[in-house]
PDB file of C-alpha atoms in Angstrom:
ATOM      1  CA  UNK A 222       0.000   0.000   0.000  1.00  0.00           C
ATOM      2  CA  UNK A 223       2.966   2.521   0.659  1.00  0.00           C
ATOM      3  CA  UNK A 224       3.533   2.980  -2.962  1.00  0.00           C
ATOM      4  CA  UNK A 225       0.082   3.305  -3.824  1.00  0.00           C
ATOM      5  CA  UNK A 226      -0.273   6.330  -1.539  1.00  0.00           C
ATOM      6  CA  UNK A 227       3.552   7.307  -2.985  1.00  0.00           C
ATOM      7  CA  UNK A 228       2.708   7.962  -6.453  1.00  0.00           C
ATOM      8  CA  UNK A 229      -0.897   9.944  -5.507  1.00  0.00           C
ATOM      9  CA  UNK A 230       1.534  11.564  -2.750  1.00  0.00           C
ATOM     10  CA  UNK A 231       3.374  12.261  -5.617  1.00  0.00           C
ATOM     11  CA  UNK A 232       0.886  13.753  -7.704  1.00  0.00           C
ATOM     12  CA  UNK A 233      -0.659  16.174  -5.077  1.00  0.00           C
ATOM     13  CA  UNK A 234       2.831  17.383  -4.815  1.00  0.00           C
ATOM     14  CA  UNK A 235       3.390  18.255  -8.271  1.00  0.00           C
ATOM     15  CA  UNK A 236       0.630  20.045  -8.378  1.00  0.00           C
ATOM     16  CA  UNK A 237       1.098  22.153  -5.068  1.00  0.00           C
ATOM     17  CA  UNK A 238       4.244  22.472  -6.266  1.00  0.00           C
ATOM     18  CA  UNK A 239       3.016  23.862  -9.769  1.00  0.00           C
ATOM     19  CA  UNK A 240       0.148  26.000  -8.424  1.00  0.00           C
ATOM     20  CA  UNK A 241       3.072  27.954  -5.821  1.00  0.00           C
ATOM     21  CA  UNK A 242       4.849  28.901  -9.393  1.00  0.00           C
ATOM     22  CA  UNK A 243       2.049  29.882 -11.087  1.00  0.00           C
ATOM     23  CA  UNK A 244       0.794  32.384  -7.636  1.00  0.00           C
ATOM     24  CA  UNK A 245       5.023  33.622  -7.473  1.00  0.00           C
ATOM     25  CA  UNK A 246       4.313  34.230 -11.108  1.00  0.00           C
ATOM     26  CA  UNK A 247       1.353  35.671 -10.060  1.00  0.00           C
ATOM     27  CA  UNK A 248       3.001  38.106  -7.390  1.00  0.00           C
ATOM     28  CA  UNK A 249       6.123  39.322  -9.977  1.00  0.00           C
ATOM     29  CA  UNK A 250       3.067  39.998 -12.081  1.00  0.00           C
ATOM     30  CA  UNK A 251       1.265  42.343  -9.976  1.00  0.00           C
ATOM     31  CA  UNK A 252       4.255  44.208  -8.772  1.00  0.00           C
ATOM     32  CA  UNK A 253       5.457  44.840 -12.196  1.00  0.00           C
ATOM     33  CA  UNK A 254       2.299  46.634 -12.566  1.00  0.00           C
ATOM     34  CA  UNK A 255       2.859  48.322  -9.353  1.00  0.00           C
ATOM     35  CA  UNK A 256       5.979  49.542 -10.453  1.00  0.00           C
ATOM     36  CA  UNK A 257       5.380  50.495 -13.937  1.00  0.00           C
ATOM     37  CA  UNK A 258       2.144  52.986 -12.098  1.00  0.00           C
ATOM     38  CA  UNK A 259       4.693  54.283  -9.827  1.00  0.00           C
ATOM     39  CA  UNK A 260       7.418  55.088 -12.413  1.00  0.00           C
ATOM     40  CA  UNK A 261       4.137  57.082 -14.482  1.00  0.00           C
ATOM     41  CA  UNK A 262       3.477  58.995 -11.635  1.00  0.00           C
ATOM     42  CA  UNK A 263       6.670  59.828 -10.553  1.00  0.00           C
ATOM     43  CA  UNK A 264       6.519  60.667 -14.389  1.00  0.00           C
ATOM     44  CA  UNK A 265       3.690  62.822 -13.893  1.00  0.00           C
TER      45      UNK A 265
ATOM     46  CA  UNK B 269      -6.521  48.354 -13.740  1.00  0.00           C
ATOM     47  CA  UNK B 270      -5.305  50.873 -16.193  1.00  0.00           C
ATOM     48  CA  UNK B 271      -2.602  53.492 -15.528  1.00  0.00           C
ATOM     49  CA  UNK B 272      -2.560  56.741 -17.805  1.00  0.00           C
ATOM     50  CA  UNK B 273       0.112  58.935 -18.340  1.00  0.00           C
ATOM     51  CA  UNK B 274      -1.187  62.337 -20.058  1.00  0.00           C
ATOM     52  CA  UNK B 275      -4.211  63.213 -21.637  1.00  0.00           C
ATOM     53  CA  UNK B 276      -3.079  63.477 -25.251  1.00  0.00           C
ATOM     54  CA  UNK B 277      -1.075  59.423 -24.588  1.00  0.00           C
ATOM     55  CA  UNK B 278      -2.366  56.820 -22.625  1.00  0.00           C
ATOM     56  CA  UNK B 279      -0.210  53.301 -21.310  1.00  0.00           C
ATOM     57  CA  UNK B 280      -2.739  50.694 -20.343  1.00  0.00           C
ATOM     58  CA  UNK B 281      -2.045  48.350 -18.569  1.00  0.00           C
ATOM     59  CA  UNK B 282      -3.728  45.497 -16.636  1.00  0.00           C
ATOM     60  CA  UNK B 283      -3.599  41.957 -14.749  1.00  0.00           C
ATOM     61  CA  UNK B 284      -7.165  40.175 -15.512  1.00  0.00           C
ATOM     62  CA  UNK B 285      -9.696  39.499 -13.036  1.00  0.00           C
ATOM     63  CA  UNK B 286      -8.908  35.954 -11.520  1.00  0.00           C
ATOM     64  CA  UNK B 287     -12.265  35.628  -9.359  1.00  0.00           C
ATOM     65  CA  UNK B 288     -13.027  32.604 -12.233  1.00  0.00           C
ATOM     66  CA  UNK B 289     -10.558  30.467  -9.977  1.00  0.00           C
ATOM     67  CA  UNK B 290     -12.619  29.886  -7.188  1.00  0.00           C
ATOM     68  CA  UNK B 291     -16.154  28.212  -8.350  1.00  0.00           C
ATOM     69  CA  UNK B 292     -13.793  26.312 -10.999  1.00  0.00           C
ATOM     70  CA  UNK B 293     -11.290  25.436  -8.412  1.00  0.00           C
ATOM     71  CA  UNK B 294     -13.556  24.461  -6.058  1.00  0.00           C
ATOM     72  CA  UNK B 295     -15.345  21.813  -8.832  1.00  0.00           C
ATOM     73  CA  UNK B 296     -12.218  20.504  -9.566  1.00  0.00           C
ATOM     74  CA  UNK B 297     -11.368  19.440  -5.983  1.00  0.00           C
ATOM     75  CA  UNK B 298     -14.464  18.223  -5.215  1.00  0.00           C
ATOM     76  CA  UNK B 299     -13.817  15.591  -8.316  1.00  0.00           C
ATOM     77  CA  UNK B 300     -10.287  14.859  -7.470  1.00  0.00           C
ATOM     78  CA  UNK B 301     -11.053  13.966  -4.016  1.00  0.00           C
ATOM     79  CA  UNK B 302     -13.929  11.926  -5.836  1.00  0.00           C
ATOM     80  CA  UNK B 303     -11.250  10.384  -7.723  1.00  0.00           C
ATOM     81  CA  UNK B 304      -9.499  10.063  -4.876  1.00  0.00           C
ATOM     82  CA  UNK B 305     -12.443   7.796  -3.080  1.00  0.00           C
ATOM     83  CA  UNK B 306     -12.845   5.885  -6.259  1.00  0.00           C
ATOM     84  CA  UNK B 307      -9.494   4.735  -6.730  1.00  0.00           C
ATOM     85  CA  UNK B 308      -8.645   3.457  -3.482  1.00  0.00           C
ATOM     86  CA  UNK B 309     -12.257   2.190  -1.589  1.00  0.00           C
ATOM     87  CA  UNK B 310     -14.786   2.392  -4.502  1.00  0.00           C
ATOM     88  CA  UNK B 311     -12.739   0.274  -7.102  1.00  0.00           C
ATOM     89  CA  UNK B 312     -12.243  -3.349  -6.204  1.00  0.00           C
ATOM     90  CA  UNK B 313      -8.588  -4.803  -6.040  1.00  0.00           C
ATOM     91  CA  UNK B 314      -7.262  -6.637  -9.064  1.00  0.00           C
ATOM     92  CA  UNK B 315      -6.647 -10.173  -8.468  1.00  0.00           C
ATOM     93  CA  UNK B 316      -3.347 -10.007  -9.940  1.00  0.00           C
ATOM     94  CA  UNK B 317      -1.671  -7.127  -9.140  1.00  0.00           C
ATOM     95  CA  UNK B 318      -3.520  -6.582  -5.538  1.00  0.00           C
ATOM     96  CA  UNK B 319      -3.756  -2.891  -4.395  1.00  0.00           C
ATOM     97  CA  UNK B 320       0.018  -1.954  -6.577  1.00  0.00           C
ATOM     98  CA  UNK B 321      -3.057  -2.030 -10.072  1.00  0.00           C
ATOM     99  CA  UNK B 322      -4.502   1.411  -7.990  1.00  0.00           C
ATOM    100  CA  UNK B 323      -1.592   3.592  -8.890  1.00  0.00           C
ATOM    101  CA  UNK B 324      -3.150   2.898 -12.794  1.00  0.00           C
ATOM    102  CA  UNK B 325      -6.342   5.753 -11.400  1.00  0.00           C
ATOM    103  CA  UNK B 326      -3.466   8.390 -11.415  1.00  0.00           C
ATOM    104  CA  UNK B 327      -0.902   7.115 -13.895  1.00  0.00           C
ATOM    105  CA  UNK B 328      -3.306   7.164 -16.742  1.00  0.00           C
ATOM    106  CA  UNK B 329      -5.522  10.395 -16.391  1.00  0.00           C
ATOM    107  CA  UNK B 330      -2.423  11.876 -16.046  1.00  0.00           C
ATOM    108  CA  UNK B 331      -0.725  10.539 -19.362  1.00  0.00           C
ATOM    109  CA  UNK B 332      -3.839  11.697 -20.650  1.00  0.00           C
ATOM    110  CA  UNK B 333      -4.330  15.469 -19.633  1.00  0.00           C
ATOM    111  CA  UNK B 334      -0.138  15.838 -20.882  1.00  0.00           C
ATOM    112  CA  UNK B 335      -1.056  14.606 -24.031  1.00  0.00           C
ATOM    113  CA  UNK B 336      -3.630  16.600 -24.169  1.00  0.00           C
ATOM    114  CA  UNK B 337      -1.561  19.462 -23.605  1.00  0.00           C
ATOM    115  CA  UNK B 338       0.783  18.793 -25.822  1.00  0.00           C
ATOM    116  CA  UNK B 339      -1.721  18.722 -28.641  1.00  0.00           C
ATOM    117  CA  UNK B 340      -3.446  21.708 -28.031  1.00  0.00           C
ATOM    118  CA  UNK B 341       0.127  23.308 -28.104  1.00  0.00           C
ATOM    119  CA  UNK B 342       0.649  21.111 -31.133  1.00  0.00           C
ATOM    120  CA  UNK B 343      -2.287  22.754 -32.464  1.00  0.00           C
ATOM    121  CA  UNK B 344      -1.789  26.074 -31.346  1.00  0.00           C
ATOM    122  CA  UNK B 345       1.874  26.315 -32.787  1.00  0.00           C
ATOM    123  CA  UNK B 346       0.142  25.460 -36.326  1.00  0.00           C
ATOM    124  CA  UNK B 347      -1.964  28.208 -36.222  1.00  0.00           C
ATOM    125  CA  UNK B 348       0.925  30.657 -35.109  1.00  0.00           C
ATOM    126  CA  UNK B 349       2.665  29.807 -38.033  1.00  0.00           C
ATOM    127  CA  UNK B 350      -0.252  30.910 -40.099  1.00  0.00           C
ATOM    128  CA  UNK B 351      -1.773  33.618 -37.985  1.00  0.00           C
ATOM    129  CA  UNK B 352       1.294  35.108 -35.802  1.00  0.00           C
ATOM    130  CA  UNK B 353      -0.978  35.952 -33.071  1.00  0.00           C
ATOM    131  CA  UNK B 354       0.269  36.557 -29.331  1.00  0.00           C
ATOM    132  CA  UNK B 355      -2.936  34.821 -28.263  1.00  0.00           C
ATOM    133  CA  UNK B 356      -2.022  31.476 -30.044  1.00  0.00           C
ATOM    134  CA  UNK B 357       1.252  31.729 -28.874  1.00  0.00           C
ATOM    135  CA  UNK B 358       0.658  32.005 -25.408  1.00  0.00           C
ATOM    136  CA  UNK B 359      -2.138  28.867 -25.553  1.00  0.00           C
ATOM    137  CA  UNK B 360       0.945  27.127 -27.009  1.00  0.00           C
ATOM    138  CA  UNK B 361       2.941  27.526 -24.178  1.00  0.00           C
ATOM    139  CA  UNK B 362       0.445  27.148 -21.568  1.00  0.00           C
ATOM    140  CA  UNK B 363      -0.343  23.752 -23.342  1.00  0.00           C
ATOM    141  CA  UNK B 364       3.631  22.327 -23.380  1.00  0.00           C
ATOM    142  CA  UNK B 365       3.850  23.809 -19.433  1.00  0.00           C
ATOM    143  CA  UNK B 366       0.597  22.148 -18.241  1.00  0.00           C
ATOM    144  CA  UNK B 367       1.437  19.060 -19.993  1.00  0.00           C
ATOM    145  CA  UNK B 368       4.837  18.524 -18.877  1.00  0.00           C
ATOM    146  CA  UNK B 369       3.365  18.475 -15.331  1.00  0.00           C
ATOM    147  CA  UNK B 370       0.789  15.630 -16.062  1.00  0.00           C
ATOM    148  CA  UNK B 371       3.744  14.189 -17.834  1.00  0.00           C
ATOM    149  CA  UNK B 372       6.009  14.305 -15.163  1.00  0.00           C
ATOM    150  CA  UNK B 373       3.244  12.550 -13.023  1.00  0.00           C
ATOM    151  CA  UNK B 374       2.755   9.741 -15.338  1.00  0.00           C
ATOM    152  CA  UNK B 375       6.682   9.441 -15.282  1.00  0.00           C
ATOM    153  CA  UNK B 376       7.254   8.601 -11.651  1.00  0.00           C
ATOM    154  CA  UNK B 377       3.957   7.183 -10.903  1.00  0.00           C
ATOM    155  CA  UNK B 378       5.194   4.606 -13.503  1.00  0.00           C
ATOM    156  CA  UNK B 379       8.264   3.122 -11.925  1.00  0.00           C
ATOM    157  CA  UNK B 380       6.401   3.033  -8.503  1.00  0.00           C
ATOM    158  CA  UNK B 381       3.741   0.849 -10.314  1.00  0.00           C
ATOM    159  CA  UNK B 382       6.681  -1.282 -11.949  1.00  0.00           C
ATOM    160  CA  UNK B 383       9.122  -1.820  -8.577  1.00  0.00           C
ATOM    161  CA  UNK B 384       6.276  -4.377  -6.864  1.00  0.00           C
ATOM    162  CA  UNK B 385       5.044  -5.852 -10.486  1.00  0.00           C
ATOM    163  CA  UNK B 386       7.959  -5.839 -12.159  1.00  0.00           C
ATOM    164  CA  UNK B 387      10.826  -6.283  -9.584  1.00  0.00           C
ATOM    165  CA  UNK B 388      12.445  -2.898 -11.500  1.00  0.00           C
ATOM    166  CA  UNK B 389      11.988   0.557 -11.528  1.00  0.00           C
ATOM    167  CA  UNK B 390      12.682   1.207 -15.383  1.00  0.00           C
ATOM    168  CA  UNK B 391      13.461  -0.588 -18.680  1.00  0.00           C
ATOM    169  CA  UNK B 392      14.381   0.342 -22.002  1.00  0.00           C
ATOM    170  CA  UNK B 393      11.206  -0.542 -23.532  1.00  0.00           C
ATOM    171  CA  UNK B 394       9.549   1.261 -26.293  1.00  0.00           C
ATOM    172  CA  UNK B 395       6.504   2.814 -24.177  1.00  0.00           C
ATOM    173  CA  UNK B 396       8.954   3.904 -21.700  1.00  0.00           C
ATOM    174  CA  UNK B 397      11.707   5.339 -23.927  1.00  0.00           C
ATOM    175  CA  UNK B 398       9.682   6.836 -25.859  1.00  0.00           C
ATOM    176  CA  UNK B 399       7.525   8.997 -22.911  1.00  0.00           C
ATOM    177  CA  UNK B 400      10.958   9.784 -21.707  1.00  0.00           C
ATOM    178  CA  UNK B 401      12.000  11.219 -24.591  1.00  0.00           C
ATOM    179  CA  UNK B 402       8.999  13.137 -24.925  1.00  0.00           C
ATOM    180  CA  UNK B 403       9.412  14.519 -21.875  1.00  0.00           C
ATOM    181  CA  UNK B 404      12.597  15.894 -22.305  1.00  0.00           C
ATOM    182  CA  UNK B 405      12.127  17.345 -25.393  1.00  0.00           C
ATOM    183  CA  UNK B 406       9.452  18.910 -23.983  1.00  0.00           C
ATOM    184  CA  UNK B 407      11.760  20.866 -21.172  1.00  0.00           C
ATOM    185  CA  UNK B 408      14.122  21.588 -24.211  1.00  0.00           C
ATOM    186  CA  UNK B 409      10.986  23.263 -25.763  1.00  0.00           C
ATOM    187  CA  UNK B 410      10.418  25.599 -22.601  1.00  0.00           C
ATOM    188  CA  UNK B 411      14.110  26.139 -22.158  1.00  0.00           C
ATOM    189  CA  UNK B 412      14.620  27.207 -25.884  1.00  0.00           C
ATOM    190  CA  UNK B 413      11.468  29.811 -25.270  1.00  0.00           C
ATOM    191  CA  UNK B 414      13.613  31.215 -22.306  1.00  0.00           C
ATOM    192  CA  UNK B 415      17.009  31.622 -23.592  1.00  0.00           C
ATOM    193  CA  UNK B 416      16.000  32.868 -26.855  1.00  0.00           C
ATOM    194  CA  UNK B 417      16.152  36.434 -27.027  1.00  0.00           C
ATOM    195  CA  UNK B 418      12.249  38.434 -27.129  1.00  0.00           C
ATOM    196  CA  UNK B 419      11.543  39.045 -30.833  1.00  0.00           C
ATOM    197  CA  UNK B 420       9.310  37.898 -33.875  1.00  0.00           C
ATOM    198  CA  UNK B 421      11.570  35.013 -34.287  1.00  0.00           C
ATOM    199  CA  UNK B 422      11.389  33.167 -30.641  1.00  0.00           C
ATOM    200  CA  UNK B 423       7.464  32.122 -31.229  1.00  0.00           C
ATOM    201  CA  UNK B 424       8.428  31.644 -34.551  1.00  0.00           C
ATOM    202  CA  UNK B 425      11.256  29.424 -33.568  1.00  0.00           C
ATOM    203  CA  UNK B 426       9.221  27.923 -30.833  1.00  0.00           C
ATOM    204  CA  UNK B 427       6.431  27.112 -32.832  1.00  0.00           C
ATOM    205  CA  UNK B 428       8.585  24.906 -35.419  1.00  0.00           C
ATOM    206  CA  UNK B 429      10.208  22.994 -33.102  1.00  0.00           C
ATOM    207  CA  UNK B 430       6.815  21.944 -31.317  1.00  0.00           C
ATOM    208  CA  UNK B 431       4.996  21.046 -34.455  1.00  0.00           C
ATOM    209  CA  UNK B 432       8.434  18.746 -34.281  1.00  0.00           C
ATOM    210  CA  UNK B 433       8.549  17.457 -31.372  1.00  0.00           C
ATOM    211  CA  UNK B 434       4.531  16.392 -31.253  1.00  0.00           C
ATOM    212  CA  UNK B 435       5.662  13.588 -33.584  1.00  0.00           C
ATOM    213  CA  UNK B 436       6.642  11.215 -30.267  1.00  0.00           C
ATOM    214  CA  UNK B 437       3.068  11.751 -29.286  1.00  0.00           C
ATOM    215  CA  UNK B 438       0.789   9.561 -31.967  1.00  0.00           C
ATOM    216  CA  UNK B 439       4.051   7.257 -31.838  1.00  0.00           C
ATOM    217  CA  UNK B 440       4.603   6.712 -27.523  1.00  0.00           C
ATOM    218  CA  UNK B 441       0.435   6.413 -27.915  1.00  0.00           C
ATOM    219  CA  UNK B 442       0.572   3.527 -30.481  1.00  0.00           C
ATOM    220  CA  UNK B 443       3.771   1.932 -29.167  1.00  0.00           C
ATOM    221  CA  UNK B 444       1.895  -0.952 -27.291  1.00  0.00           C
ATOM    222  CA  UNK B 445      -0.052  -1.793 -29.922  1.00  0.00           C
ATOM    223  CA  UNK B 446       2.462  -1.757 -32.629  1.00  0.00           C
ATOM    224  CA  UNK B 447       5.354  -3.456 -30.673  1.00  0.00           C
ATOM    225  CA  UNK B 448       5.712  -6.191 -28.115  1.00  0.00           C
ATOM    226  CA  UNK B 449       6.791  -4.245 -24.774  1.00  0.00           C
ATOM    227  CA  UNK B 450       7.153  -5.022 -21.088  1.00  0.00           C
ATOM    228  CA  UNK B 451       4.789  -1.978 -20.629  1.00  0.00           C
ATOM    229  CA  UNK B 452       1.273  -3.499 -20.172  1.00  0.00           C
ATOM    230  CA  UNK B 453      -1.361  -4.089 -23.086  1.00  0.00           C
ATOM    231  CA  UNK B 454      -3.939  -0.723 -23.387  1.00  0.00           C
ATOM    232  CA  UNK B 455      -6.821  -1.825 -20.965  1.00  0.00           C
ATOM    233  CA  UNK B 456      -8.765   0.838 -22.886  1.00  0.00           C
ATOM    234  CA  UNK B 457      -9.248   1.232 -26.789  1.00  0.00           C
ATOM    235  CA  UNK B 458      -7.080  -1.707 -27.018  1.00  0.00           C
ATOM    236  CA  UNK B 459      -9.493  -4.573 -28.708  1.00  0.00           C
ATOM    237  CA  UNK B 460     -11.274  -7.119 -28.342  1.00  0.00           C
ATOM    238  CA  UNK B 461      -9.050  -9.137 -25.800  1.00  0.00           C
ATOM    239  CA  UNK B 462      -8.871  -5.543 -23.341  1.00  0.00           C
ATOM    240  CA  UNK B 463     -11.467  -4.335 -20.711  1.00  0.00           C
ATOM    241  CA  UNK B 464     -11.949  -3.533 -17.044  1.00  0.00           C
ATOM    242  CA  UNK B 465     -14.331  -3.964 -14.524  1.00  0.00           C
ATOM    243  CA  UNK B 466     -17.072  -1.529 -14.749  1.00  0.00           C
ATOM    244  CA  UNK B 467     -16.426  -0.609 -11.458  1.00  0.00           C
ATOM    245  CA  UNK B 468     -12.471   0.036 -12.319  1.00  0.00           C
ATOM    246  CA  UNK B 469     -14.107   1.806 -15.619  1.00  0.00           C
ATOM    247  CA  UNK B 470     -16.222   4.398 -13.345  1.00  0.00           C
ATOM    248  CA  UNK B 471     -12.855   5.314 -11.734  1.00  0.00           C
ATOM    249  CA  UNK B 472     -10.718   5.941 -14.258  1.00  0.00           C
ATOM    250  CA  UNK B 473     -13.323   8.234 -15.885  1.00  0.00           C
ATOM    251  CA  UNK B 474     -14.069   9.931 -12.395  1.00  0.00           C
ATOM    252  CA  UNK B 475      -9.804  10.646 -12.415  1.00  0.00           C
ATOM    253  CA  UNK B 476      -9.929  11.593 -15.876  1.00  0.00           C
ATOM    254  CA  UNK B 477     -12.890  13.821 -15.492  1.00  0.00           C
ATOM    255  CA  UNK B 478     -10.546  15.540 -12.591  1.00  0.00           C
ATOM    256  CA  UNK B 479      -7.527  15.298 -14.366  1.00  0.00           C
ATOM    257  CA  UNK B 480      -8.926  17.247 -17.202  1.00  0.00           C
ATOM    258  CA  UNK B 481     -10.878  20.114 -14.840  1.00  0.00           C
ATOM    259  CA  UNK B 482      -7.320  20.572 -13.212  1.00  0.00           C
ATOM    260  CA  UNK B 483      -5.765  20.770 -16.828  1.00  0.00           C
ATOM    261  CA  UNK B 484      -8.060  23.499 -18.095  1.00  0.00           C
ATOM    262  CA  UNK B 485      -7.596  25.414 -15.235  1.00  0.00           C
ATOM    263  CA  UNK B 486      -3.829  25.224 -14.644  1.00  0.00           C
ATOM    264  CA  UNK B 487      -4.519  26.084 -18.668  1.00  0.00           C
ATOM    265  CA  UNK B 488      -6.297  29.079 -18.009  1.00  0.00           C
ATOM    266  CA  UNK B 489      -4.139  30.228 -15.313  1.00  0.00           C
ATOM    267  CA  UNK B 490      -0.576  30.690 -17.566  1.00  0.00           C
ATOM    268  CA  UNK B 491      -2.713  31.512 -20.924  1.00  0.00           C
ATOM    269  CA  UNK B 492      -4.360  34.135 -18.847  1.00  0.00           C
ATOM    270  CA  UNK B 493      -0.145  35.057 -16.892  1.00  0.00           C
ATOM    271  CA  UNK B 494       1.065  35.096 -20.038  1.00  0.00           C
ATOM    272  CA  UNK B 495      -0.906  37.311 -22.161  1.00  0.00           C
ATOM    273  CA  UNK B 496      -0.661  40.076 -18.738  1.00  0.00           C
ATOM    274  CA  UNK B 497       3.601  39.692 -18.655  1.00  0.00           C
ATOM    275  CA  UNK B 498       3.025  41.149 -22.499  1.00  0.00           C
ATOM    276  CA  UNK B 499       0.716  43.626 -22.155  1.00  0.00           C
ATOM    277  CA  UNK B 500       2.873  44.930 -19.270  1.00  0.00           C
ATOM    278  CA  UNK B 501       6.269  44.761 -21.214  1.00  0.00           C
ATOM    279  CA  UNK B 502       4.167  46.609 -23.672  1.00  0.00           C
ATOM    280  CA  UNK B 503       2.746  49.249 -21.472  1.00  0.00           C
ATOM    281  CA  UNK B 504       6.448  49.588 -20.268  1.00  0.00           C
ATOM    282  CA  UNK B 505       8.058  50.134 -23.537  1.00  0.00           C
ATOM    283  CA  UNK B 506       5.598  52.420 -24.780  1.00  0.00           C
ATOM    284  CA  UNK B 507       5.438  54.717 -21.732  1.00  0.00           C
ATOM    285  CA  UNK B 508      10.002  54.381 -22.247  1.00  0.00           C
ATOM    286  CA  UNK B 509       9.036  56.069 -25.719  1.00  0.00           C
ATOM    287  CA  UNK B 510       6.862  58.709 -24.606  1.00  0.00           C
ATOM    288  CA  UNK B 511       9.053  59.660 -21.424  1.00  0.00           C
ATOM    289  CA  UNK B 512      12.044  60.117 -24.025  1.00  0.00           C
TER     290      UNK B 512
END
């Protein structure tokens, strides 16, 4: 039974592992954003 | 959000709503834990391979959804070549990033499977090779879209070597039916001497049903990352003109 639950283990970690890239994506994303606003108004 | 500059010149720019996450998120959990219940109380053990036949409820969906992947970047790098749009592009890589995840599931879950059955984690066979070789042509594919420099040409590039590379696809699918391999037999779409209990049939459609909710939104996700990161380098660049 160990390796059944192993290779699901394995799978749910993958994916958690995935989905935390995608959010840091996610973050660098958003603060681009932030920064390209605050370089406009400082612009401004 | 949108950020202006003057009145006379305007840089948009904007990171979509993601508030369609939760109600599909929440779906697709509620299958895979579904899936979850099916594959290890709901399905009854093979006589065979006892409870080691199980770790089939994960490793197939998931050879599934990276196939699928890879075709709909397969597809989506055909239509780039005759359409050059960003859109395409970006499907294209969400589709050879999703699927290399499923992929790499269906890769170790493997070798788990063949340690109890087969006394060995990996052979040379053709079924094996060959998904191996997919996947790391696949990693090439991503790594070649990061080194090479921002331009016309990258997608370009990018596009031509996936239409390329799909080629193992058709060929790793087919390989157990065109050659004899230590890889089982397809239990599914294999003929008239392959089947499954019904009850081991409901399964691996609940996991494949969850596999491929998970797929379209993991999809979604980088399709959705990926066409913001432009519009953003855009924005950028064109407010670098106007502040010059």
């Amino acid at each position: 039974m160990g390796n059944v639950v192993a290779a699901f283990a394995a799978a749910w970690i993958i994916h958690f592992v995935y989905l935390v890239t995608i959010a840091r994506r996610e973050t660098r994303l958003r603060q681009a954003l932030e920064s390209l606003r605050a370089q406009i108004q400082s612009h401004q | 959000m949108a950020t202006s500059v003057t009145a006379k010149t305007q840089v948009v720019a904007h990171v979509r709503d993601r508030r369609w996450v939760l109600p599909w998120a929440g779906v697709t959990l509620a299958f895979l834990l579904f899936a979850l219940y099916e594959a290890f109380i709901g399905a009854p053990t093979e006589s065979t391979m006892g409870v080691y036949q199980r770790i089939f409820y994960v490793h197939l969906p998931a050879a599934l959804a990276g196939w699928t992947g890879f075709a709909l970047n397969f597809v989506a790098s055909v239509i780039y070549l005759l359409r050059k749009s960003r859109k395409v592009d970006a499907l294209a890589l969400a589709g050879a990033e999703v699927g290399l995840v499923f992929l790499s599931i269906n890769l170790i879950s493997g070798p788990i499977w063949a340690k109890p059955i087969w006394g060995i984690w990996w052979t040379w066979d053709a079924r094996l090779t060959l998904t191996l070789v997919m996947w790391v042509m696949y990693v090439s594919y991503l790594i070649l879209r990061q080194l090479t420099p921002t331009s016309d040409l990258q997608p370009r590039l990018a596009a031509a070597v996936a239409i390329f590379i799909f080629a193992d696809v058709p060929i790793d699918y087919m390989a157990i039916r065109w050659w004899r391999t230590q890889h089982p037999q397809p239990v599914l779409f294999g003929g008239q001497n392959s089947g499954l209990d019904p009850a081991m049939k409901f399964a691996v459609l609940i996991s494949w049903i969850a596999f491929t909710l998970l797929l379209i939104v993991l999809l979604r996700l980088r399709y959705e990352q990926e066409l913001d990161r432009h519009a953003i380098e855009d924005a950028r660049r064109q407010y670098l003109l106007i502040a010059s």
